[in-house]
mmCIF file of C-alpha atoms in Angstrom:
data_model
loop_
_atom_site.group_PDB
_atom_site.id
_atom_site.type_symbol
_atom_site.label_atom_id
_atom_site.label_comp_id
_atom_site.label_asym_id
_atom_site.label_seq_id
_atom_site.Cartn_x
_atom_site.Cartn_y
_atom_site.Cartn_z
ATOM 1 C CA MET A 28 -0.080 0.060 0.241
ATOM 2 C CA ASN A 29 1.108 3.526 -1.044
ATOM 3 C CA SER A 30 -0.915 4.971 1.396
ATOM 4 C CA GLY A 31 1.854 5.285 4.461
ATOM 5 C CA LYS A 32 -0.685 3.402 6.296
ATOM 6 C CA ALA A 33 0.198 -0.324 7.931
ATOM 7 C CA PRO A 34 -1.936 -3.170 6.428
ATOM 8 C CA TYR A 35 -3.282 -4.356 9.256
ATOM 9 C CA GLU A 36 -3.669 -3.457 13.267
ATOM 10 C CA ILE A 37 -3.851 -5.984 15.638
ATOM 11 C CA TRP A 38 -6.124 -5.178 18.515
ATOM 12 C CA GLU A 39 -7.200 -6.477 21.561
ATOM 13 C CA HIS A 40 -10.982 -7.707 22.536
ATOM 14 C CA THR A 41 -11.380 -9.786 25.808
ATOM 15 C CA ALA A 42 -10.615 -13.059 25.859
ATOM 16 C CA ASP A 43 -10.221 -12.315 21.988
ATOM 17 C CA ILE A 44 -7.754 -10.672 19.424
ATOM 18 C CA GLY A 45 -8.381 -9.024 17.028
ATOM 19 C CA ILE A 46 -7.270 -7.737 13.301
ATOM 20 C CA LEU A 47 -8.120 -4.302 11.325
ATOM 21 C CA ALA A 48 -7.458 -5.126 7.594
ATOM 22 C CA HIS A 49 -7.131 -2.187 5.013
ATOM 23 C CA GLY A 50 -6.334 -2.965 1.474
ATOM 24 C CA LYS A 51 -7.167 -0.424 -1.868
ATOM 25 C CA THR A 52 -8.541 -3.426 -3.962
ATOM 26 C CA LEU A 53 -10.383 -6.940 -2.427
ATOM 27 C CA GLU A 54 -7.784 -8.975 -3.242
ATOM 28 C CA GLU A 55 -5.091 -7.276 -0.971
ATOM 29 C CA LEU A 56 -7.584 -7.075 1.624
ATOM 30 C CA PHE A 57 -7.910 -10.712 1.625
ATOM 31 C CA CYS A 58 -4.700 -11.013 1.387
ATOM 32 C CA ASN A 59 -3.173 -8.529 4.330
ATOM 33 C CA ALA A 60 -6.213 -9.965 7.087
ATOM 34 C CA ALA A 61 -4.371 -13.115 6.266
ATOM 35 C CA LEU A 62 -1.295 -11.930 6.864
ATOM 36 C CA GLY A 63 -2.352 -10.118 10.110
ATOM 37 C CA MET A 64 -3.953 -13.910 10.973
ATOM 38 C CA PHE A 65 -0.396 -15.203 11.001
ATOM 39 C CA ASP A 66 1.261 -12.574 12.720
ATOM 40 C CA ILE A 67 -1.342 -13.503 15.769
ATOM 41 C CA ILE A 68 -0.381 -16.678 15.543
ATOM 42 C CA CYS A 69 3.698 -16.159 14.546
ATOM 43 C CA GLY A 70 4.424 -13.389 16.499
ATOM 44 C CA LYS A 71 5.139 -10.657 13.812
ATOM 45 C CA VAL A 72 7.333 -11.668 11.330
ATOM 46 C CA GLN A 73 8.288 -9.321 8.204
ATOM 47 C CA ARG A 74 7.303 -10.140 4.877
ATOM 48 C CA GLY A 75 7.256 -8.568 0.680
ATOM 49 C CA GLU A 76 8.334 -4.976 0.564
ATOM 50 C CA SER A 77 8.635 -3.785 4.868
ATOM 51 C CA ALA A 78 11.045 -6.829 4.740
ATOM 52 C CA LYS A 79 12.747 -5.412 1.908
ATOM 53 C CA LYS A 80 13.056 -2.042 2.876
ATOM 54 C CA SER A 81 14.398 -3.166 6.859
ATOM 55 C CA GLY A 82 17.325 -5.887 5.089
ATOM 56 C CA ALA A 83 15.178 -8.866 6.602
ATOM 57 C CA LYS A 84 14.270 -11.980 4.493
ATOM 58 C CA ALA A 85 10.962 -12.924 4.051
ATOM 59 C CA PRO A 86 10.123 -16.444 4.643
ATOM 60 C CA ALA A 87 10.870 -18.482 2.514
ATOM 61 C CA THR A 88 8.763 -21.200 0.597
ATOM 62 C CA ASP A 89 8.567 -24.332 -0.448
ATOM 63 C CA GLN A 90 4.724 -25.230 -0.938
ATOM 64 C CA ARG A 91 2.277 -23.652 -2.849
ATOM 65 C CA ARG A 92 -1.600 -24.856 -2.080
ATOM 66 C CA SER A 93 -5.078 -23.880 -4.239
ATOM 67 C CA ILE A 94 -7.498 -22.158 -2.609
ATOM 68 C CA ASP A 95 -11.695 -21.984 -4.497
ATOM 69 C CA LEU A 96 -14.548 -20.698 -2.185
ATOM 70 C CA SER A 97 -17.711 -19.259 -2.217
ATOM 71 C CA ALA A 98 -20.063 -17.713 0.424
ATOM 72 C CA ARG A 99 -23.592 -15.639 -0.429
ATOM 73 C CA VAL A 100 -21.817 -12.192 1.018
ATOM 74 C CA LEU A 101 -18.801 -10.987 1.400
ATOM 75 C CA ASP A 102 -18.431 -10.597 4.755
ATOM 76 C CA SER A 103 -18.229 -14.784 4.918
ATOM 77 C CA LEU A 104 -16.212 -15.236 2.128
ATOM 78 C CA MET A 105 -13.309 -13.533 4.803
ATOM 79 C CA VAL A 106 -14.706 -16.350 8.052
ATOM 80 C CA ASP A 107 -13.824 -18.972 5.219
ATOM 81 C CA TRP A 108 -10.096 -17.715 3.655
ATOM 82 C CA LEU A 109 -9.105 -17.720 6.760
ATOM 83 C CA SER A 110 -10.710 -20.351 8.099
ATOM 84 C CA GLU A 111 -9.332 -22.321 4.878
ATOM 85 C CA LEU A 112 -5.783 -20.876 6.320
ATOM 86 C CA LEU A 113 -5.942 -21.348 9.379
ATOM 87 C CA TYR A 114 -7.364 -25.413 8.882
ATOM 88 C CA LEU A 115 -4.142 -25.648 6.327
ATOM 89 C CA PHE A 116 -2.256 -24.529 10.295
ATOM 90 C CA SER A 117 -3.778 -26.540 12.209
ATOM 91 C CA ALA A 118 -3.982 -29.667 10.674
ATOM 92 C CA PHE A 119 -0.788 -30.101 7.689
ATOM 93 C CA ARG A 120 1.246 -26.955 9.797
ATOM 94 C CA PHE A 121 1.222 -25.458 6.635
ATOM 95 C CA PHE A 122 2.976 -22.468 7.366
ATOM 96 C CA GLY A 123 1.128 -19.296 4.367
ATOM 97 C CA ALA A 124 3.537 -16.147 3.523
ATOM 98 C CA LYS A 125 2.582 -15.051 0.108
ATOM 99 C CA TYR A 126 -0.737 -14.622 -1.827
ATOM 100 C CA GLU A 127 -2.596 -14.964 -4.788
ATOM 101 C CA ILE A 128 -5.877 -14.014 -4.922
ATOM 102 C CA LYS A 129 -9.011 -12.901 -7.152
ATOM 103 C CA VAL A 130 -11.671 -12.111 -5.451
ATOM 104 C CA LYS A 131 -14.920 -11.364 -7.904
ATOM 105 C CA ARG A 132 -18.963 -11.363 -7.339
ATOM 106 C CA THR A 133 -20.132 -14.472 -9.227
ATOM 107 C CA ALA A 134 -23.022 -14.194 -12.066
ATOM 108 C CA HIS A 135 -25.070 -17.540 -10.263
ATOM 109 C CA GLY A 136 -28.505 -17.234 -9.024
ATOM 110 C CA SER A 137 -28.866 -14.833 -6.386
ATOM 111 C CA GLY A 138 -25.378 -13.618 -5.956
ATOM 112 C CA GLY A 139 -22.586 -14.243 -4.191
ATOM 113 C CA TRP A 140 -19.131 -14.093 -4.311
ATOM 114 C CA GLN A 141 -15.364 -16.113 -4.772
ATOM 115 C CA ALA A 142 -12.105 -16.602 -4.276
ATOM 116 C CA ARG A 143 -10.142 -17.986 -5.696
ATOM 117 C CA GLY A 144 -6.056 -18.427 -5.712
ATOM 118 C CA GLU A 145 -2.835 -19.764 -4.266
ATOM 119 C CA VAL A 146 -0.682 -19.041 -1.221
ATOM 120 C CA GLU A 147 2.497 -20.030 -0.854
ATOM 121 C CA GLY A 148 4.411 -20.765 2.225
ATOM 122 C CA ALA A 149 5.953 -23.944 4.123
ATOM 123 C CA THR A 150 5.639 -25.938 7.147
ATOM 124 C CA TYR A 151 5.515 -23.958 9.637
ATOM 125 C CA ASP A 152 8.868 -23.969 12.369
ATOM 126 C CA ARG A 153 8.600 -21.991 15.430
ATOM 127 C CA LYS A 154 12.150 -21.762 15.887
ATOM 128 C CA LYS A 155 11.967 -20.099 12.408
ATOM 129 C CA HIS A 156 8.028 -18.584 12.381
ATOM 130 C CA GLY A 157 8.325 -17.256 16.112
ATOM 131 C CA TYR A 158 5.352 -17.985 18.225
ATOM 132 C CA GLY A 159 2.318 -15.481 18.943
ATOM 133 C CA ALA A 160 -0.833 -16.479 20.236
ATOM 134 C CA ASP A 161 -2.607 -20.355 19.706
ATOM 135 C CA VAL A 162 -5.587 -19.185 17.687
ATOM 136 C CA LYS A 163 -8.664 -21.605 18.039
ATOM 137 C CA ALA A 164 -10.947 -19.774 15.412
ATOM 138 C CA VAL A 165 -12.504 -17.074 13.178
ATOM 139 C CA THR A 166 -15.337 -16.183 14.513
ATOM 140 C CA TYR A 167 -18.287 -13.437 13.558
ATOM 141 C CA HIS A 168 -18.510 -11.669 15.933
ATOM 142 C CA MET A 169 -18.043 -7.764 15.372
ATOM 143 C CA LEU A 170 -17.228 -9.006 11.932
ATOM 144 C CA GLU A 171 -16.534 -5.949 8.431
ATOM 145 C CA VAL A 172 -15.840 -5.930 5.253
ATOM 146 C CA LYS A 173 -16.300 -2.869 3.696
ATOM 147 C CA GLN A 174 -15.410 -0.506 1.079
ATOM 148 C CA GLU A 175 -15.008 3.456 2.154
ATOM 149 C CA ASN A 176 -13.725 6.014 0.025
ATOM 150 C CA GLU A 177 -11.687 4.204 -2.140
ATOM 151 C CA GLU A 178 -10.328 1.546 0.487
ATOM 152 C CA TRP A 179 -11.937 -1.547 1.670
ATOM 153 C CA THR A 180 -11.269 -2.805 5.696
ATOM 154 C CA ALA A 181 -12.065 -5.771 7.557
ATOM 155 C CA ARG A 182 -12.629 -6.320 11.072
ATOM 156 C CA VAL A 183 -11.844 -9.665 12.079
ATOM 157 C CA LEU A 184 -12.033 -11.566 15.487
ATOM 158 C CA PHE A 185 -10.234 -14.471 16.514
ATOM 159 C CA ASP A 186 -11.037 -16.914 19.240
ATOM 160 C CA ILE A 187 -8.081 -17.452 21.154
#
């Protein structure tokens, strides 16, 4: 993002933790929400442009996973996206680091949304990737995905 704003902010809520993700596009928003979730799980990990500027290296990736999701409403698609990534982490220790995703409205029947793409990552290594909080679930509590003044934002709360 060129606006100078952080791609996401982490905030705490009673017995939970959340993110407020930002993006100029839906794709950027979904990627930044995923980065925020993994930074909660693994502690702050520098990636992409911020890593280049600081001289730090982004996590090495050696695996790719395909994601294909659909939902009737955009808020649910965000929960499904993050829940799928959390499932891959919990079941296979797959740590997502780079995202190529396309988010669009579907033309089927009464409408809906679709997210399709690839996630690059690696097997989670606590020593290499760090450790933050144990995210148990992505919740609908306080969930909000909206566009305002040409910027998308998502507020997502995680059960820890």
